[in-house]
Coordinates of C-alpha atoms and ligand atoms in Angstrom, one line a residue:
M1 CA 94.6 133.0 111.9
N2 CA 93.9 129.6 113.3
E3 CA 95.2 126.9 111.1
V4 CA 93.3 123.8 110.1
L5 CA 94.9 120.5 109.0
R6 CA 93.5 119.4 105.6
I7 CA 93.2 115.7 105.4
A8 CA 92.7 113.8 102.1
V9 CA 90.8 110.5 102.3
Q10 CA 89.4 108.2 99.6
K11 CA 85.9 109.3 98.7
S12 CA 84.5 105.8 98.1
G13 CA 86.4 102.6 97.9
R14 CA 88.3 100.0 99.9
L15 CA 90.2 102.6 102.0
S16 CA 87.3 104.8 102.9
E17 CA 85.7 103.2 105.8
D18 CA 88.8 102.4 107.7
S19 CA 90.3 105.8 107.0
L20 CA 87.2 107.6 108.3
N21 CA 87.0 105.3 111.4
L22 CA 90.6 106.1 112.2
F23 CA 89.7 109.7 112.7
K24 CA 86.4 109.0 114.4
E25 CA 88.1 106.7 116.9
C26 CA 90.3 109.6 117.7
G27 CA 87.3 111.6 118.7
I28 CA 87.4 113.9 115.6
K29 CA 83.8 114.6 114.5
F30 CA 82.8 115.4 111.0
D31 CA 79.9 114.9 108.6
N32 CA 80.8 112.7 105.6
G33 CA 77.3 112.5 104.1
A34 CA 76.9 111.0 100.6
G35 CA 78.2 113.1 97.8
K36 CA 80.2 115.5 100.0
L37 CA 83.6 116.6 98.7
K38 CA 84.6 118.5 101.8
A39 CA 83.8 118.5 105.5
T40 CA 85.0 120.5 108.5
S41 CA 85.3 118.9 111.9
S42 CA 83.0 120.4 114.5
N43 CA 85.4 119.7 117.4
F44 CA 89.0 119.6 116.0
P45 CA 91.0 121.9 113.7
A46 CA 90.7 119.6 110.7
E47 CA 89.1 119.7 107.3
F48 CA 88.5 116.6 105.2
L49 CA 88.7 116.3 101.4
F50 CA 87.1 113.3 99.8
L51 CA 89.0 112.3 96.7
R52 CA 89.9 109.5 94.4
D53 CA 92.8 107.6 95.9
D54 CA 95.1 108.1 92.9
D55 CA 94.9 111.9 93.2
I56 CA 95.8 112.0 96.9
P57 CA 99.6 111.9 96.6
G58 CA 99.6 114.8 94.1
Y59 CA 97.4 116.9 96.4
V60 CA 99.7 116.2 99.3
E61 CA 102.9 116.9 97.3
D62 CA 101.4 120.3 96.3
G63 CA 100.3 121.1 99.8
V64 CA 96.6 121.3 98.8
A65 CA 96.1 118.6 101.4
D66 CA 98.4 118.5 104.4
I67 CA 98.1 114.7 105.0
G68 CA 96.4 111.9 103.1
I69 CA 95.7 108.2 103.4
V70 CA 96.5 105.9 100.4
G71 CA 97.7 102.3 99.8
Q72 CA 101.5 102.0 99.7
N73 CA 101.0 100.7 96.2
V74 CA 99.5 104.0 95.1
H75 CA 102.1 106.0 97.1
V76 CA 105.1 104.1 95.5
E77 CA 103.5 104.0 92.0
T78 CA 102.8 107.7 91.9
S79 CA 106.3 108.5 93.3
K80 CA 105.4 111.9 94.6
H81 CA 107.6 113.9 96.9
V82 CA 105.8 113.4 100.2
N83 CA 106.7 112.3 103.7
E84 CA 105.8 108.8 104.9
V85 CA 104.1 109.6 108.2
K86 CA 102.7 106.4 109.5
L87 CA 101.8 102.9 108.4
L88 CA 98.2 102.2 109.4
G89 CA 97.8 98.4 109.2
F90 CA 94.6 98.2 107.2
S91 CA 93.8 97.5 103.5
K92 CA 96.5 94.9 103.3
C93 CA 97.1 93.4 99.9
R94 CA 99.8 92.4 97.5
L95 CA 100.8 93.2 94.0
S96 CA 101.4 90.0 92.1
I97 CA 102.2 88.7 88.6
A98 CA 99.8 86.1 87.4
I99 CA 99.7 83.9 84.3
P100 CA 97.0 81.6 82.8
R101 CA 96.5 78.5 85.0
S102 CA 97.2 76.1 82.2
E103 CA 100.8 77.4 81.8
T104 CA 103.8 76.2 83.7
Y105 CA 106.1 78.6 85.5
G106 CA 109.6 78.0 86.8
S107 CA 111.2 81.4 87.5
V108 CA 110.9 85.1 86.7
K109 CA 113.3 84.6 83.7
E110 CA 110.3 83.1 81.9
L111 CA 108.7 86.5 81.7
E112 CA 111.6 87.6 79.3
G113 CA 110.0 89.0 76.1
K114 CA 106.4 88.5 77.3
S115 CA 103.8 91.2 77.6
I116 CA 102.4 92.0 81.0
A117 CA 99.2 94.1 81.5
T118 CA 99.1 96.3 84.6
S119 CA 98.0 99.5 86.2
Y120 CA 101.4 99.6 88.1
P121 CA 104.0 100.2 85.4
V122 CA 106.5 101.8 87.8
I123 CA 106.5 99.1 90.5
L124 CA 106.4 96.3 87.9
G125 CA 109.2 98.1 85.9
N126 CA 111.4 98.2 89.0
F127 CA 110.8 94.6 89.7
L128 CA 111.7 93.5 86.2
K129 CA 114.8 95.6 86.2
D130 CA 116.0 94.3 89.5
N131 CA 115.6 90.8 88.1
G132 CA 117.3 91.5 84.8
V133 CA 114.2 90.7 82.8
T134 CA 113.0 92.7 79.7
A135 CA 109.3 92.4 79.2
H136 CA 106.7 94.6 77.5
I137 CA 104.6 96.5 80.1
H138 CA 101.1 97.1 78.7
E139 CA 99.6 99.8 80.9
I140 CA 95.8 99.6 81.3
S141 CA 93.7 101.4 84.0
G142 CA 91.3 98.7 84.9
S143 CA 89.9 95.1 84.4
V144 CA 93.5 94.0 84.1
E145 CA 92.7 90.4 84.9
I146 CA 90.9 89.8 81.6
A147 CA 93.9 90.8 79.5
P148 CA 95.2 87.2 78.9
S149 CA 91.8 85.8 77.9
I150 CA 91.2 88.5 75.3
G151 CA 94.8 88.2 73.9
L152 CA 96.0 91.6 75.2
A153 CA 98.9 90.2 77.2
H154 CA 100.6 87.0 78.3
A155 CA 100.5 87.8 82.0
V156 CA 99.0 90.4 84.4
C157 CA 100.4 92.3 87.4
D158 CA 97.6 93.3 89.7
I159 CA 96.5 93.8 93.3
V160 CA 95.5 90.5 95.0
S161 CA 93.7 90.1 98.3
S162 CA 91.8 86.8 98.6
G163 CA 92.9 85.6 95.2
G164 CA 89.3 85.0 94.1
T165 CA 89.5 87.4 91.2
L166 CA 92.5 85.7 89.7
L167 CA 90.9 82.3 90.2
S168 CA 87.7 83.2 88.5
N169 CA 89.6 84.6 85.5
G170 CA 91.6 81.4 85.0
L171 CA 94.9 82.9 86.3
K172 CA 97.4 81.8 88.9
E173 CA 99.7 84.0 91.1
V174 CA 103.4 83.3 90.3
E175 CA 105.3 86.2 91.8
V176 CA 104.4 88.6 94.7
I177 CA 106.3 91.7 93.8
F178 CA 105.1 94.2 96.4
R179 CA 103.2 94.1 99.7
S180 CA 101.0 97.0 100.7
E181 CA 99.0 98.4 103.5
A182 CA 97.4 101.9 104.1
I183 CA 99.9 104.6 104.8
M184 CA 99.5 108.2 106.0
I185 CA 101.5 110.5 103.8
G186 CA 102.3 114.2 104.6
Y187 CA 103.3 117.4 103.0
P188 CA 107.0 117.8 103.7
N189 CA 106.9 121.5 104.7
L190 CA 104.1 121.8 107.2
S191 CA 103.9 125.0 109.3
P192 CA 104.7 124.5 113.0
E193 CA 101.1 125.0 113.8
K194 CA 99.9 122.3 111.4
Q195 CA 102.7 120.0 112.5
N196 CA 101.4 120.4 116.0
I197 CA 97.8 119.5 115.0
L198 CA 99.2 116.4 113.2
N199 CA 101.2 115.4 116.3
Q200 CA 97.9 115.5 118.3
I201 CA 96.3 113.2 115.8
L202 CA 99.3 110.8 115.8
F203 CA 99.2 110.7 119.6
R204 CA 95.5 109.8 119.5
I205 CA 96.0 107.2 116.8
D206 CA 98.8 105.6 118.9
S207 CA 96.6 105.5 122.0
V208 CA 93.8 103.8 120.0
Q209 CA 96.1 101.3 118.2
R210 CA 97.8 100.4 121.5
A211 CA 94.5 99.7 123.1
K212 CA 93.3 97.5 120.2
N213 CA 96.1 95.0 120.6
R214 CA 95.6 94.8 124.4
K215 CA 93.0 93.5 126.8
Y216 CA 92.1 94.2 130.3
V217 CA 92.1 91.0 132.3
V218 CA 90.3 90.4 135.6
L219 CA 90.6 87.1 137.4
N220 CA 90.0 85.6 140.8
T221 CA 92.4 83.4 142.7
K222 CA 93.5 82.3 146.1
Q223 CA 96.1 84.5 147.8
E224 CA 98.9 82.0 147.7
N225 CA 98.8 81.9 143.9
I226 CA 99.5 85.6 143.4
A227 CA 103.2 85.3 142.8
L228 CA 102.9 82.6 140.2
I229 CA 100.0 84.4 138.3
R230 CA 101.9 87.7 138.5
Q231 CA 104.7 86.2 136.4
L232 CA 102.1 85.3 133.7
L233 CA 100.5 88.7 133.7
P234 CA 103.3 91.2 133.0
G235 CA 100.9 94.2 132.7
M236 CA 101.8 97.8 132.2
K237 CA 103.5 98.1 135.6
A238 CA 102.2 95.5 138.1
P239 CA 98.8 94.0 138.4
S240 CA 96.3 95.6 140.8
I241 CA 95.2 93.2 143.6
L242 CA 91.9 93.7 145.4
P243 CA 90.6 91.5 148.3
L244 CA 87.4 89.5 147.6
A245 CA 84.7 89.3 150.2
D246 CA 85.7 85.6 150.7
E247 CA 88.6 85.3 153.1
G248 CA 91.9 84.3 151.4
W249 CA 90.7 85.2 147.9
V250 CA 91.8 88.1 145.7
S251 CA 90.9 89.6 142.3
M252 CA 93.9 90.5 140.0
H253 CA 93.6 93.1 137.3
S254 CA 96.1 93.6 134.5
V255 CA 96.6 94.7 130.9
I256 CA 98.1 92.3 128.5
E257 CA 98.9 91.8 124.8
E258 CA 96.0 89.8 123.3
Q259 CA 98.4 87.2 121.8
D260 CA 100.2 86.7 125.1
F261 CA 96.9 86.0 126.7
W262 CA 96.0 83.1 124.3
Q263 CA 99.5 81.6 124.9
N264 CA 99.1 81.9 128.7
I265 CA 95.5 80.9 129.3
E266 CA 96.2 77.3 130.2
K267 CA 99.1 78.3 132.4
L268 CA 96.9 80.8 134.2
R269 CA 94.3 78.2 134.9
D270 CA 97.0 75.7 136.0
A271 CA 98.3 78.4 138.3
G272 CA 94.9 78.7 140.0
A273 CA 93.1 81.5 138.1
E274 CA 89.3 81.3 138.1
G275 CA 86.5 83.4 136.6
I276 CA 88.8 85.0 134.1
L277 CA 87.2 88.1 132.3
V278 CA 88.9 89.6 129.3
L279 CA 87.6 93.1 128.4
P280 CA 88.4 95.4 125.5
I281 CA 90.2 98.7 126.1
E282 CA 89.1 101.8 124.3
K283 CA 92.2 104.0 124.7
M284 CA 95.6 103.7 126.3
I285 CA 97.4 106.9 127.3
F286 CA 101.0 106.8 128.5
Ligands
LIG301 O1 87.8 105.2 92.9 P1 89.2 105.2 93.5 O2 90.2 105.5 92.4 O3 89.4 106.1 94.7 O4 89.5 103.7 94.0 P2 90.2 102.5 93.3 O5 89.1 101.7 92.6 O6 91.4 102.9 92.5 O7 90.7 101.7 94.6 P3 90.0 100.6 95.5 O8 89.0 101.3 96.4 O9 89.6 99.4 94.8 O10 91.3 100.3 96.4 C1 92.0 101.2 97.2 C2 93.2 100.5 97.8 O11 92.8 99.4 98.6 C3 94.2 100.0 96.8 O12 95.1 100.9 96.3 C4 94.9 98.9 97.6 O13 95.9 99.6 98.4 C5 93.9 98.5 98.6 N1 93.3 97.1 98.3 C6 93.2 96.1 99.2 C7 92.8 96.7 97.2 C8 92.4 95.3 97.4 N2 92.6 95.0 98.7 C9 91.8 94.6 96.3 N3 91.4 93.5 96.5 N4 92.7 97.2 95.9 C10 92.1 96.6 94.9 N5 91.7 95.3 95.1 C11 91.1 94.7 93.8 C12 92.1 94.2 92.8 O14 92.4 95.3 91.9 C13 91.4 93.1 92.1 O15 90.5 93.6 91.1 O16 90.3 93.5 94.1 C14 90.6 92.5 93.2 C15 91.3 91.4 93.8 O17 90.7 91.0 95.0 P4 90.7 89.5 95.4 O18 90.2 89.5 96.8 O19 89.7 88.8 94.5 O20 92.0 88.9 95.3
LIG302 ZN1 92.1 104.6 92.3

């Protein structure tokens, strides 16, 4: 029987779009029409399960799903027995403790004896223990940030991204206790056939991610500048050099890290580069 890799992704929420794009950019086609709970890829041995993010680690631990994508916050909080396959770089956020803006804060010791509302009792509990603080953890499942204003708790511990939600609820961030991004988790005992399918996906993801951080650069220059410009364009191997129709001029082509490019742009122009084009790369296979 041909095996199919079962992939759990968030049905609808902050992880959904980037998770689905990750597989689409890898050329894996599937129909994720509204309300669907399951979809089979038409061109790759994969099946998608659309679930609430909190349920994904449990499904992966049980092997109902072979891999899944969740925030590291959910992965660590649920503490399921799963493999950490790959960090994915999107849905970045932090888990922070916040207190009413009017209050002063010196150190974590000031949380001693206070009550803190959170949906992350495990991560918060570990943080307090590591810091030798005893506080009352008040577990609630949502709308954590209103807890101080309704008298439910002194402080909150919640996910922060822009900080806008804390601000609009009269709170200030005083401790970042955990930093999170999306992570691919996997069932620890995949069959060799499923592991092989996963390896194909990881290879494709690497090719796409590598390409995203790099640009294809084309520039024109006089022949005598080649050596100098070559030092500024390290490239994958060496730059390609093509003669231009004008005598003594060449076009140099190379692949560079985007951040290196911005650091080097003035130097390239000083070295005699003209007509510089920077193009996106779709995939990079090594
Ligand atoms: O329905 P389901 O259970 O699947 O989804 P969910 O509502 O539990 O999760 P969802 O979609 O809100 O978030 C999924 C994951 O995205 C989280 O587990 C985090 O890993 C990550 N993430 C990134 C965030 C945020 N940014 C974020 N800003 N998760 C939640 N928030 C919330 C936060 O709880 C707070 O209410 O946004 C508010 C703060 O945002 P700022 O920008 O105002 O600071
Ligand atoms: Zn959730």
